[in-house]
Amino acid sequence: MPPSQRRVLIIGGSFSGLAAGRDLGSHYLVTIIDAKEYFEYTPGVLRAYVKPKHLDALTFTLQPVIETRMGCKYIWGEVKELNGAEKTATYKPIFTSERETIDFDYCIIAAGCNFGPFHKWGESLWFPTIHEDARPEGSWPHLDERYLEGRRRHVLEEFNFLKSLNDKSATCLVVGAGFIGVEWATEIQHFFPRVKLTIIDFLPQPLGPLPASAAKYCEKYMNKVGIKQFYNTKYDAKNPEFWKSIDMVSGPDKEYVCIGVKASNYFMPKETLSEKGPGGGGWILMNQNLSVKTRDGKLWGADDKGFPRIYAVGDCNYGCIEEAGKKPDDWPLPPIPKISYPGEEMCIVACTNIEKIDRLLFQSKTVDCCGDPLKVWDMHWPWGAGMFATSLGPDDACFVAGANWQKNSGLMCVWGQVCAVQKEFIEASKTDECAYGFIGRCIWYFVHHTPVRRVLIIGGSFSGLAAGRDLGSHYLVTIIDAKEYFEYTPGVLRAYVKPKHLDALTFTLQPVIETRMGCKFIWGEVKELNAEQKTATYKPIFTTERETIDFDYCIIAAGCNFGPFHKWGESLWFPTIHEDARPEGSWPHLDERYLEGRRRHVLEEFNFLKSLHDKSATCLVVGAGFIGVEWATEIQHFFPRVKLTIIDFLPQPLGPLPATAAKYCEKYMNKVGIKQFYNTKYDAKNPEFWKSIDLPNGPDKEYVCIGVKASNYFMPKETLSEKGPGGGGWILMNQNLSVKTRDGKLWGADEKGFPRIYAVGDCNYGCIEEAGKKPDDWPIPPIPKISYPGEEMCIVACTNIEKTDRLLFQSKTVDCCGDPLKVWDMHWPWGAGMFATSLGPDDACFVAGANWQKNSGLMCVWGQVCAVQKEFIEASKTDECAYGFIGRCIWYFVHHTPVHLFGGGPRWGY
């Protein structure tokens, strides 16, 4: 048979069932069966009980959507029995009392679950009572909620009851302070403010295992609106002491139990159902590929070749694959929450497996279009399982992402009125998608069908932002930085002598990262990185408590400090932002994590330089590298009465750069009256040193412009170098930029040996040494601590993440050209040899092609033309980092176009 004649039966017409219909409807004969006639957006239904007209925005009739828009077949009826051996389903249609049978080639069970563990069948306000046997024993047997009108009548009845409670200022108890309980309590409070509400939970905080930040936000909101809260309190309705403990001696006028789930897989044979689990068990057992299995571990409903034909997705299955003697952290598939999003993620995997099996069985295919072997996919932990949007009435909400089965996991990303609008947008677009609307499908198709892993980027400067730009459209990217702003470091010296220039060099990170780039920004300092658990512990700016975020990949782009003579590394050209360093710094009264604190530091230094100028003071600049030369010439131009001296232990300025550039700078400084002393070692405690540079009484001010210092305080010692500039402490790396330990082992690799953590830019050792060889022969010679090569490293690390992702999660072995997929090694970045040195605002020199060797490179541009060139680079690069269109157009191809330099040899090319 061609695929169009194979039959797929989908049991359940809610989120997962409709997602399967959308995916398979164009290739197979798809039938969707559901016991009710309508779809209901369950996460928003609580609002309907307090505002009944809202129900219309949450519901639609299934038949016209499934049959007219999707092109599938719809049966309104209740499945009574599923036969795996014969591949048939027995069901009872709504229009007859007789049972009928339908057969299938594949089946996807997306039957969902019930709520309310204390009720025999499971009963709650937020899911209709639709099963034939459950309705007579329910709390509203007079209403048939299989019909949309029956559901509407139930909503109206509950609304009128709540109105009566409000009229008499009745008391109401909400049992359970999970996100459903919190939503229900705050909805009642907002629309019926005279109801006296109390909420309890046996846990120490609301929202269960979600992060403390979200729990505190909800707790604070409920306190503000007068909802009494009792935590660490077990519900015990028969115990008078329980009622006394929550200030309800006589009990409440109404109770709402908002805890727990209950299985409703009444049509499945017992051997396919769990004996344990939430609500007393009864959940469909499954393998990791989501196919149904029996209690003894055998595949249920497989064909004669052993291929699975029946899958259980969403809320009906056990949701986890346990392994004896192991904790959930180590299970192949840990517990998955009973919410809509992960159900749809499971559905995509099940549909993919059906299509793969179909090619294997009926089309005699053994490989896919890329030549990779066809095999059944295993289910992954669905990233959307960690997203929870909790309403606090119609005007407030909080949104958590990244939560999992562990306590206090995830991060509260959005809150307040913005989050309330976000929740309404999700509700409207998701309902539209389920109704086969064009806009909803456009929005959500790529969310479910694009493999999304989480990438944590530590550092929001040049390299970190470059990684965000490259990965933001394919991954869930979070960028964390200890300061709130980006600063164009190569130009910051100008700001100290011309403070208004700081505005051209800086911008606030949050709106750029979150609004323009579409990534998540965390303003906080990373305190610890755990490779084994793939987590980072950080301290947010807004709290004294530490929080944790997990990741699939991590790029460390934390940069470095300057000033090797200071304990923490301190200089004018990089802000002091680390918590432990600020109290011991030279300006502890200024908090440079804030842009305003950085601005105040610039203004203070400017006023100090002005005072030096007013009294014609002496000033010594230690170090005649490009930073020292720039600083001396900037001071001279804007404060010409300051008597400047510059020294260096090398025989010329600009370090190893070519003699032509050194002579050009030397000539300029002679012309403007800056005294220069070379082959001179800085020794502040030796009076003879001061005499040798014509400053027998010392200078009025010294600026040390030499050296760098590592600031990787969050990394374990075994990953840091024992030697290197500034006393060591640099992150060790392999040639592919993945972090390694001192004994050469890969740090943070997965079970298949693929690297997951990369160090790029100024934070890493910057070279790969080989014993007995000179730097000329090292795999990667020393790389300067400047921005350009950091971005080059970033591109390599991002490429390696994308390649690893294809190998691990997409079962790819070759790229689009047929070449084997493998992790790239880092090359010598050609941009590492470019140095533009300012000589005041009207002169400069530009060197290209420099490397680790003395007198290397060529001075290409100089004079006023070079000063303009440097300003152009500064403006366009800052614009690129701010995600500006012009800056990205200019610099994208610079970093992403393979360039082979003449004379570099194939070893240094891409």
mmCIF file of N, CA, C and O in Angstrom, residues 517-586:
data_model
loop_
_atom_site.group_PDB
_atom_site.id
_atom_site.type_symbol
_atom_site.label_atom_id
_atom_site.label_comp_id
_atom_site.label_asym_id
_atom_site.label_seq_id
_atom_site.Cartn_x
_atom_site.Cartn_y
_atom_site.Cartn_z
ATOM 1 N N MET A 517 17.884 40.217 20.029
ATOM 2 C CA MET A 517 18.504 38.923 19.719
ATOM 3 C C MET A 517 17.575 37.746 19.990
ATOM 4 O O MET A 517 17.778 36.658 19.453
ATOM 5 N N GLY A 518 16.594 37.942 20.863
ATOM 6 C CA GLY A 518 15.682 36.848 21.183
ATOM 7 C C GLY A 518 16.262 35.816 22.120
ATOM 8 O O GLY A 518 15.813 34.666 22.155
ATOM 9 N N CYS A 519 17.272 36.201 22.893
ATOM 10 C CA CYS A 519 17.862 35.311 23.897
ATOM 11 C C CYS A 519 17.384 35.770 25.279
ATOM 12 O O CYS A 519 16.635 36.728 25.409
ATOM 13 N N LYS A 520 17.840 35.070 26.313
ATOM 14 C CA LYS A 520 17.509 35.432 27.690
ATOM 15 C C LYS A 520 18.750 36.034 28.340
ATOM 16 O O LYS A 520 19.855 35.527 28.160
ATOM 17 N N PHE A 521 18.557 37.125 29.099
ATOM 18 C CA PHE A 521 19.676 37.763 29.800
ATOM 19 C C PHE A 521 19.485 37.632 31.302
ATOM 20 O O PHE A 521 18.395 37.878 31.827
ATOM 21 N N ILE A 522 20.541 37.226 31.994
ATOM 22 C CA ILE A 522 20.543 37.185 33.455
ATOM 23 C C ILE A 522 21.640 38.141 33.927
ATOM 24 O O ILE A 522 22.809 37.987 33.548
ATOM 25 N N TRP A 523 21.250 39.100 34.737
ATOM 26 C CA TRP A 523 22.224 40.021 35.317
ATOM 27 C C TRP A 523 22.644 39.428 36.662
ATOM 28 O O TRP A 523 21.933 39.492 37.640
ATOM 29 N N GLY A 524 23.784 38.795 36.673
ATOM 30 C CA GLY A 524 24.255 38.136 37.882
ATOM 31 C C GLY A 524 25.661 37.619 37.700
ATOM 32 O O GLY A 524 26.184 37.557 36.581
ATOM 33 N N GLU A 525 26.278 37.237 38.793
ATOM 34 C CA GLU A 525 27.660 36.750 38.768
ATOM 35 C C GLU A 525 27.692 35.241 38.958
ATOM 36 O O GLU A 525 27.132 34.727 39.926
ATOM 37 N N VAL A 526 28.329 34.537 38.038
ATOM 38 C CA VAL A 526 28.456 33.086 38.159
ATOM 39 C C VAL A 526 29.428 32.767 39.286
ATOM 40 O O VAL A 526 30.531 33.302 39.348
ATOM 41 N N LYS A 527 29.004 31.888 40.166
ATOM 42 C CA LYS A 527 29.811 31.521 41.324
ATOM 43 C C LYS A 527 30.426 30.131 41.196
ATOM 44 O O LYS A 527 31.451 29.847 41.811
ATOM 45 N N GLU A 528 29.773 29.278 40.436
ATOM 46 C CA GLU A 528 30.277 27.899 40.312
ATOM 47 C C GLU A 528 29.745 27.280 39.029
ATOM 48 O O GLU A 528 28.587 27.506 38.660
ATOM 49 N N LEU A 529 30.596 26.527 38.370
ATOM 50 C CA LEU A 529 30.189 25.790 37.178
ATOM 51 C C LEU A 529 30.407 24.309 37.439
ATOM 52 O O LEU A 529 31.513 23.893 37.796
ATOM 53 N N ASN A 530 29.346 23.523 37.291
ATOM 54 C CA ASN A 530 29.409 22.087 37.563
ATOM 55 C C ASN A 530 29.280 21.334 36.248
ATOM 56 O O ASN A 530 28.210 21.324 35.625
ATOM 57 N N ALA A 531 30.382 20.714 35.834
ATOM 58 C CA ALA A 531 30.391 20.046 34.532
ATOM 59 C C ALA A 531 29.624 18.738 34.558
ATOM 60 O O ALA A 531 28.977 18.367 33.575
ATOM 61 N N GLU A 532 29.694 18.040 35.674
ATOM 62 C CA GLU A 532 29.038 16.729 35.753
ATOM 63 C C GLU A 532 27.521 16.870 35.647
ATOM 64 O O GLU A 532 26.869 16.130 34.921
ATOM 65 N N GLN A 533 26.963 17.836 36.376
ATOM 66 C CA GLN A 533 25.519 18.046 36.350
ATOM 67 C C GLN A 533 25.088 19.032 35.276
ATOM 68 O O GLN A 533 23.899 19.232 35.053
ATOM 69 N N LYS A 534 26.055 19.662 34.631
ATOM 70 C CA LYS A 534 25.785 20.696 33.616
ATOM 71 C C LYS A 534 24.887 21.799 34.195
ATOM 72 O O LYS A 534 23.819 22.109 33.662
ATOM 73 N N THR A 535 25.361 22.375 35.285
ATOM 74 C CA THR A 535 24.640 23.465 35.938
ATOM 75 C C THR A 535 25.612 24.596 36.266
ATOM 76 O O THR A 535 26.811 24.374 36.433
ATOM 77 N N ALA A 536 25.075 25.792 36.359
ATOM 78 C CA ALA A 536 25.837 26.954 36.808
ATOM 79 C C ALA A 536 25.090 27.578 37.980
ATOM 80 O O ALA A 536 23.879 27.779 37.921
ATOM 81 N N THR A 537 25.818 27.849 39.047
ATOM 82 C CA THR A 537 25.255 28.542 40.198
ATOM 83 C C THR A 537 25.656 30.005 40.106
ATOM 84 O O THR A 537 26.822 30.320 39.895
ATOM 85 N N TYR A 538 24.691 30.889 40.250
ATOM 86 C CA TYR A 538 24.972 32.311 40.102
ATOM 87 C C TYR A 538 24.206 33.103 41.149
ATOM 88 O O TYR A 538 23.248 32.622 41.754
ATOM 89 N N LYS A 539 24.657 34.323 41.355
ATOM 90 C CA LYS A 539 24.007 35.208 42.302
ATOM 91 C C LYS A 539 23.409 36.377 41.527
ATOM 92 O O LYS A 539 24.136 37.217 41.004
ATOM 93 N N PRO A 540 22.070 36.441 41.410
ATOM 94 C CA PRO A 540 21.453 37.537 40.651
ATOM 95 C C PRO A 540 21.659 38.881 41.350
ATOM 96 O O PRO A 540 21.884 38.942 42.561
ATOM 97 N N ILE A 541 21.555 39.936 40.606
ATOM 98 C CA ILE A 541 21.751 41.281 41.150
ATOM 99 C C ILE A 541 20.673 41.644 42.152
ATOM 100 O O ILE A 541 20.907 42.421 43.081
ATOM 101 N N PHE A 542 19.474 41.039 42.007
ATOM 102 C CA PHE A 542 18.320 41.503 42.788
ATOM 103 C C PHE A 542 18.098 40.726 44.075
ATOM 104 O O PHE A 542 17.128 40.981 44.786
ATOM 105 N N THR A 543 18.972 39.782 44.403
ATOM 106 C CA THR A 543 18.769 38.987 45.608
ATOM 107 C C THR A 543 20.101 38.550 46.180
ATOM 108 O O THR A 543 21.122 38.525 45.482
ATOM 109 N N THR A 544 20.078 38.194 47.463
ATOM 110 C CA THR A 544 21.290 37.698 48.112
ATOM 111 C C THR A 544 21.394 36.181 48.004
ATOM 112 O O THR A 544 22.406 35.600 48.372
ATOM 113 N N GLU A 545 20.323 35.536 47.511
ATOM 114 C CA GLU A 545 20.304 34.086 47.391
ATOM 115 C C GLU A 545 20.896 33.654 46.059
ATOM 116 O O GLU A 545 20.732 34.324 45.042
ATOM 117 N N ARG A 546 21.568 32.526 46.062
ATOM 118 C CA ARG A 546 22.123 31.977 44.825
ATOM 119 C C ARG A 546 21.076 31.121 44.112
ATOM 120 O O ARG A 546 20.238 30.503 44.767
ATOM 121 N N GLU A 547 21.138 31.099 42.810
ATOM 122 C CA GLU A 547 20.218 30.303 42.012
ATOM 123 C C GLU A 547 21.016 29.428 41.054
ATOM 124 O O GLU A 547 22.210 29.621 40.858
ATOM 125 N N THR A 548 20.331 28.458 40.463
ATOM 126 C CA THR A 548 20.995 27.491 39.589
ATOM 127 C C THR A 548 20.281 27.423 38.253
ATOM 128 O O THR A 548 19.057 27.493 38.187
ATOM 129 N N ILE A 549 21.067 27.297 37.195
ATOM 130 C CA ILE A 549 20.525 27.111 35.847
ATOM 131 C C ILE A 549 21.260 25.947 35.209
ATOM 132 O O ILE A 549 22.461 25.764 35.423
ATOM 133 N N ASP A 550 20.528 25.110 34.461
ATOM 134 C CA ASP A 550 21.173 23.984 33.801
ATOM 135 C C ASP A 550 21.265 24.250 32.301
ATOM 136 O O ASP A 550 20.623 25.144 31.772
ATOM 137 N N PHE A 551 22.080 23.457 31.621
ATOM 138 C CA PHE A 551 22.349 23.698 30.212
ATOM 139 C C PHE A 551 22.716 22.393 29.520
ATOM 140 O O PHE A 551 23.035 21.386 30.163
ATOM 141 N N ASP A 552 22.652 22.423 28.193
ATOM 142 C CA ASP A 552 23.165 21.318 27.386
ATOM 143 C C ASP A 552 24.565 21.631 26.879
ATOM 144 O O ASP A 552 25.397 20.739 26.752
ATOM 145 N N TYR A 553 24.792 22.909 26.553
ATOM 146 C CA TYR A 553 26.117 23.372 26.140
ATOM 147 C C TYR A 553 26.415 24.664 26.886
ATOM 148 O O TYR A 553 25.503 25.418 27.240
ATOM 149 N N CYS A 554 27.698 24.919 27.083
ATOM 150 C CA CYS A 554 28.109 26.152 27.748
ATOM 151 C C CYS A 554 29.300 26.753 27.014
ATOM 152 O O CYS A 554 30.237 26.029 26.632
ATOM 153 N N ILE A 555 29.242 28.055 26.779
ATOM 154 C CA ILE A 555 30.378 28.798 26.226
ATOM 155 C C ILE A 555 30.821 29.796 27.281
ATOM 156 O O ILE A 555 30.055 30.679 27.676
ATOM 157 N N ILE A 556 32.051 29.638 27.751
ATOM 158 C CA ILE A 556 32.606 30.559 28.745
ATOM 159 C C ILE A 556 33.324 31.665 27.994
ATOM 160 O O ILE A 556 34.317 31.423 27.309
ATOM 161 N N ALA A 557 32.789 32.878 28.086
ATOM 162 C CA ALA A 557 33.388 34.040 27.436
ATOM 163 C C ALA A 557 33.492 35.149 28.476
ATOM 164 O O ALA A 557 33.040 36.274 28.269
ATOM 165 N N ALA A 558 34.099 34.789 29.614
ATOM 166 C CA ALA A 558 34.081 35.659 30.791
ATOM 167 C C ALA A 558 35.153 36.730 30.769
ATOM 168 O O ALA A 558 35.205 37.568 31.668
ATOM 169 N N GLY A 559 36.035 36.717 29.755
ATOM 170 C CA GLY A 559 37.046 37.750 29.654
ATOM 171 C C GLY A 559 38.107 37.647 30.735
ATOM 172 O O GLY A 559 38.299 36.594 31.366
ATOM 173 N N CYS A 560 38.799 38.744 30.971
ATOM 174 C CA CYS A 560 39.854 38.766 31.974
ATOM 175 C C CYS A 560 39.935 40.161 32.574
ATOM 176 O O CYS A 560 39.271 41.092 32.125
ATOM 177 N N ASN A 561 40.746 40.292 33.606
ATOM 178 C CA ASN A 561 41.021 41.597 34.197
ATOM 179 C C ASN A 561 42.405 42.063 33.767
ATOM 180 O O ASN A 561 43.177 41.309 33.160
ATOM 181 N N PHE A 562 42.715 43.300 34.117
ATOM 182 C CA PHE A 562 44.018 43.871 33.804
ATOM 183 C C PHE A 562 44.649 44.378 35.102
ATOM 184 O O PHE A 562 43.959 44.636 36.081
ATOM 185 N N GLY A 563 45.952 44.532 35.110
ATOM 186 C CA GLY A 563 46.635 45.008 36.310
ATOM 187 C C GLY A 563 47.180 43.859 37.126
ATOM 188 O O GLY A 563 46.573 43.454 38.125
ATOM 189 N N PRO A 564 48.340 43.299 36.748
ATOM 190 C CA PRO A 564 48.859 42.101 37.434
ATOM 191 C C PRO A 564 49.348 42.374 38.846
ATOM 192 O O PRO A 564 49.527 41.439 39.617
ATOM 193 N N PHE A 565 49.578 43.644 39.224
ATOM 194 C CA PHE A 565 50.102 43.946 40.554
ATOM 195 C C PHE A 565 48.991 44.034 41.599
ATOM 196 O O PHE A 565 49.279 44.158 42.788
ATOM 197 N N HIS A 566 47.740 44.016 41.171
ATOM 198 C CA HIS A 566 46.613 44.066 42.100
ATOM 199 C C HIS A 566 46.112 42.654 42.366
ATOM 200 O O HIS A 566 46.130 41.793 41.471
ATOM 201 N N LYS A 567 45.648 42.420 43.599
ATOM 202 C CA LYS A 567 45.197 41.072 43.983
ATOM 203 C C LYS A 567 44.165 40.521 43.022
ATOM 204 O O LYS A 567 44.217 39.357 42.611
ATOM 205 N N TRP A 568 43.187 41.345 42.652
ATOM 206 C CA TRP A 568 42.087 40.896 41.806
ATOM 207 C C TRP A 568 42.271 41.296 40.348
ATOM 208 O O TRP A 568 41.499 40.866 39.488
ATOM 209 N N GLY A 569 43.263 42.117 40.089
ATOM 210 C CA GLY A 569 43.393 42.671 38.754
ATOM 211 C C GLY A 569 42.491 43.884 38.658
ATOM 212 O O GLY A 569 41.275 43.776 38.815
ATOM 213 N N GLU A 570 43.097 45.062 38.483
ATOM 214 C CA GLU A 570 42.299 46.282 38.489
ATOM 215 C C GLU A 570 42.911 47.277 37.523
ATOM 216 O O GLU A 570 44.128 47.434 37.445
ATOM 217 N N SER A 571 42.069 47.957 36.762
ATOM 218 C CA SER A 571 42.540 48.952 35.805
ATOM 219 C C SER A 571 41.396 49.888 35.454
ATOM 220 O O SER A 571 40.233 49.606 35.751
ATOM 221 N N LEU A 572 41.743 50.974 34.799
ATOM 222 C CA LEU A 572 40.715 51.905 34.364
ATOM 223 C C LEU A 572 39.905 51.359 33.209
ATOM 224 O O LEU A 572 38.741 51.714 33.036
ATOM 225 N N TRP A 573 40.534 50.514 32.377
ATOM 226 C CA TRP A 573 39.867 50.128 31.133
ATOM 227 C C TRP A 573 38.996 48.889 31.248
ATOM 228 O O TRP A 573 38.511 48.391 30.247
ATOM 229 N N PHE A 574 38.780 48.406 32.480
ATOM 230 C CA PHE A 574 37.773 47.363 32.673
ATOM 231 C C PHE A 574 37.134 47.553 34.023
ATOM 232 O O PHE A 574 37.835 47.720 35.032
ATOM 233 N N PRO A 575 35.800 47.557 34.116
ATOM 234 C CA PRO A 575 35.127 47.844 35.393
ATOM 235 C C PRO A 575 35.359 46.742 36.424
ATOM 236 O O PRO A 575 35.540 45.564 36.081
ATOM 237 N N THR A 576 35.317 47.120 37.689
ATOM 238 C CA THR A 576 35.426 46.158 38.790
ATOM 239 C C THR A 576 34.019 45.672 39.112
ATOM 240 O O THR A 576 33.200 46.422 39.653
ATOM 241 N N ILE A 577 33.747 44.412 38.773
ATOM 242 C CA ILE A 577 32.357 43.929 38.835
ATOM 243 C C ILE A 577 32.169 42.714 39.733
ATOM 244 O O ILE A 577 31.042 42.381 40.080
ATOM 245 N N HIS A 578 33.258 42.042 40.130
ATOM 246 C CA HIS A 578 33.099 40.827 40.930
ATOM 247 C C HIS A 578 32.841 41.169 42.393
ATOM 248 O O HIS A 578 33.478 42.068 42.956
ATOM 249 N N GLU A 579 31.930 40.442 42.996
ATOM 250 C CA GLU A 579 31.459 40.730 44.345
ATOM 251 C C GLU A 579 32.598 40.798 45.361
ATOM 252 O O GLU A 579 32.659 41.704 46.187
ATOM 253 N N ASP A 580 33.521 39.843 45.313
ATOM 254 C CA ASP A 580 34.600 39.795 46.294
ATOM 255 C C ASP A 580 35.682 40.835 46.005
ATOM 256 O O ASP A 580 36.415 41.230 46.918
ATOM 257 N N ALA A 581 35.795 41.262 44.752
ATOM 258 C CA ALA A 581 36.855 42.206 44.383
ATOM 259 C C ALA A 581 36.494 43.642 44.712
ATOM 260 O O ALA A 581 37.375 44.454 45.044
ATOM 261 N N ARG A 582 35.221 44.007 44.645
ATOM 262 C CA ARG A 582 34.833 45.407 44.790
ATOM 263 C C ARG A 582 35.231 46.009 46.136
ATOM 264 O O ARG A 582 35.749 47.133 46.179
ATOM 265 N N PRO A 583 35.038 45.308 47.288
ATOM 266 C CA PRO A 583 35.428 45.929 48.569
ATOM 267 C C PRO A 583 36.928 46.186 48.690
ATOM 268 O O PRO A 583 37.351 47.062 49.445
ATOM 269 N N GLU A 584 37.747 45.420 47.971
ATOM 270 C CA GLU A 584 39.195 45.548 48.072
ATOM 271 C C GLU A 584 39.792 46.372 46.935
ATOM 272 O O GLU A 584 41.005 46.415 46.766
ATOM 273 N N GLY A 585 38.942 46.999 46.151
ATOM 274 C CA GLY A 585 39.421 47.797 45.028
ATOM 275 C C GLY A 585 39.740 49.224 45.421
ATOM 276 O O GLY A 585 39.576 49.641 46.569
ATOM 277 N N SER A 586 40.180 50.006 44.446
ATOM 278 C CA SER A 586 40.568 51.400 44.688
ATOM 279 C C SER A 586 39.382 52.349 44.652
ATOM 280 O O SER A 586 39.522 53.524 44.963
#
